[in-house]
Amino acid sequence: MVAVQVKPFYNLRQIIGSSILEMSMEEGATIKALLEQLMEIYGLKLQKALIDPETGAIHSFYRILVTGRDVRLLDRGLETTLKDGDVISLLQAISGG
C-alpha cells in the first residue's frame, strides 16, 4: 500500500469537509485512480466540481500538484504513479479584479 495525503482547497475543501485526507492506495495506483476513488467516496457533488461534462476531463481552472509539481508538467500526467508520502494538492485558480 502507498500512503498519500490529499489537500483540497477552496470549494473542494467544503465538499470533502476536511483540509487534509490521509489515503491508502494500492501499489502502482495513479493520480487518476486517486481522483476516481475520491469521486466515488464524495459522490456527484465532487464529480461535478472537478469534471467538465463536455470533455470528461478535469476542469481547466483546477490545478493538481503532486508534492508541489503541477501534474500537467509531469511526463505521465494523471497516469503518474503515486509514491509513498506524496502530497496531492487540489487547487482552484482564483481570479478577480
Short mmCIF file of C-alpha atoms in Angstrom, two decimals:
data_model
loop_
_atom_site.label_atom_id
_atom_site.label_comp_id
_atom_site.label_asym_id
_atom_site.label_seq_id
_atom_site.Cartn_x
_atom_site.Cartn_y
_atom_site.Cartn_z
CA MET A 1 0.00 0.00 0.00
CA VAL A 2 1.01 3.59 -0.68
CA ALA A 3 0.11 6.28 1.87
CA VAL A 4 -0.62 9.74 0.44
CA GLN A 5 -2.06 12.99 1.74
CA VAL A 6 -4.72 14.87 -0.17
CA LYS A 7 -5.08 18.59 0.48
CA PRO A 8 -8.23 20.05 -1.06
CA PHE A 9 -8.57 23.84 -1.21
CA TYR A 10 -11.47 26.28 -1.55
CA ASN A 11 -14.76 24.72 -2.71
CA LEU A 12 -13.29 21.21 -2.79
CA ARG A 13 -12.44 21.51 0.90
CA GLN A 14 -16.09 22.35 1.57
CA ILE A 15 -17.28 19.34 -0.42
CA ILE A 16 -14.81 16.95 1.23
CA GLY A 17 -15.18 18.52 4.67
CA SER A 18 -11.52 18.35 5.62
CA SER A 19 -8.29 20.20 4.90
CA ILE A 20 -6.18 17.04 4.85
CA LEU A 21 -7.09 13.47 3.96
CA GLU A 22 -4.85 10.50 4.65
CA MET A 23 -5.44 7.85 1.99
CA SER A 24 -4.02 4.42 1.26
CA MET A 25 -3.81 3.31 -2.34
CA GLU A 26 -2.68 0.07 -3.94
CA GLU A 27 0.94 -0.13 -5.15
CA GLY A 28 1.07 1.20 -8.70
CA ALA A 29 -2.00 3.42 -8.29
CA THR A 30 -2.05 6.60 -10.34
CA ILE A 31 -3.22 10.14 -9.68
CA LYS A 32 -6.19 9.38 -11.92
CA ALA A 33 -7.11 6.37 -9.75
CA LEU A 34 -6.87 8.54 -6.65
CA LEU A 35 -9.22 11.13 -8.15
CA GLU A 36 -11.65 8.39 -9.18
CA GLN A 37 -11.63 7.00 -5.64
CA LEU A 38 -12.27 10.47 -4.21
CA MET A 39 -15.24 10.92 -6.56
CA GLU A 40 -16.55 7.51 -5.54
CA ILE A 41 -16.31 8.43 -1.85
CA TYR A 42 -17.61 12.02 -2.08
CA GLY A 43 -20.10 11.48 -4.87
CA LEU A 44 -21.68 13.52 -7.60
CA LYS A 45 -21.02 16.87 -5.93
CA LEU A 46 -17.25 16.35 -6.15
CA GLN A 47 -17.52 14.91 -9.64
CA LYS A 48 -19.50 17.93 -10.87
CA ALA A 49 -16.97 20.28 -9.30
CA LEU A 50 -13.91 18.54 -10.81
CA ILE A 51 -15.05 17.20 -14.18
CA ASP A 52 -16.08 19.15 -17.27
CA PRO A 53 -19.21 17.32 -18.53
CA GLU A 54 -18.48 18.24 -22.15
CA THR A 55 -14.95 16.84 -22.25
CA GLY A 56 -14.87 14.37 -19.37
CA ALA A 57 -11.57 15.96 -18.33
CA ILE A 58 -10.75 17.89 -15.20
CA HIS A 59 -11.90 21.49 -15.47
CA SER A 60 -9.10 23.72 -16.74
CA PHE A 61 -9.37 26.02 -13.73
CA TYR A 62 -8.14 23.30 -11.37
CA ARG A 63 -4.50 22.62 -10.66
CA ILE A 64 -3.38 19.31 -9.26
CA LEU A 65 0.02 19.35 -7.62
CA VAL A 66 1.97 16.24 -6.71
CA THR A 67 4.36 17.14 -3.93
CA GLY A 68 4.49 20.68 -5.31
CA ARG A 69 4.73 19.82 -9.03
CA ASP A 70 1.90 20.57 -11.45
CA VAL A 71 0.60 17.27 -12.80
CA ARG A 72 0.33 18.82 -16.28
CA LEU A 73 4.12 19.17 -16.34
CA LEU A 74 4.82 15.58 -15.33
CA ASP A 75 5.74 13.14 -18.12
CA ARG A 76 2.78 10.86 -17.44
CA GLY A 77 0.27 13.49 -16.28
CA LEU A 78 -2.66 11.90 -14.47
CA GLU A 79 -1.15 8.48 -15.17
CA THR A 80 1.77 9.32 -12.86
CA THR A 81 2.24 6.58 -10.28
CA LEU A 82 1.77 7.63 -6.68
CA LYS A 83 4.67 7.18 -4.28
CA ASP A 84 4.52 6.68 -0.55
CA GLY A 85 4.42 10.08 1.14
CA ASP A 86 3.17 12.04 -1.89
CA VAL A 87 1.09 15.12 -1.11
CA ILE A 88 -1.65 15.79 -3.65
CA SER A 89 -2.95 19.36 -3.60
CA LEU A 90 -6.23 20.16 -5.36
CA LEU A 91 -6.29 23.88 -6.14
CA GLN A 92 -8.82 26.05 -7.91
CA ALA A 93 -7.43 29.03 -9.81
CA ILE A 94 -8.86 32.24 -8.44
CA SER A 95 -9.17 35.45 -10.35
CA GLY A 96 -10.69 38.75 -9.63
CA GLY A 97 -10.38 42.38 -10.21
#
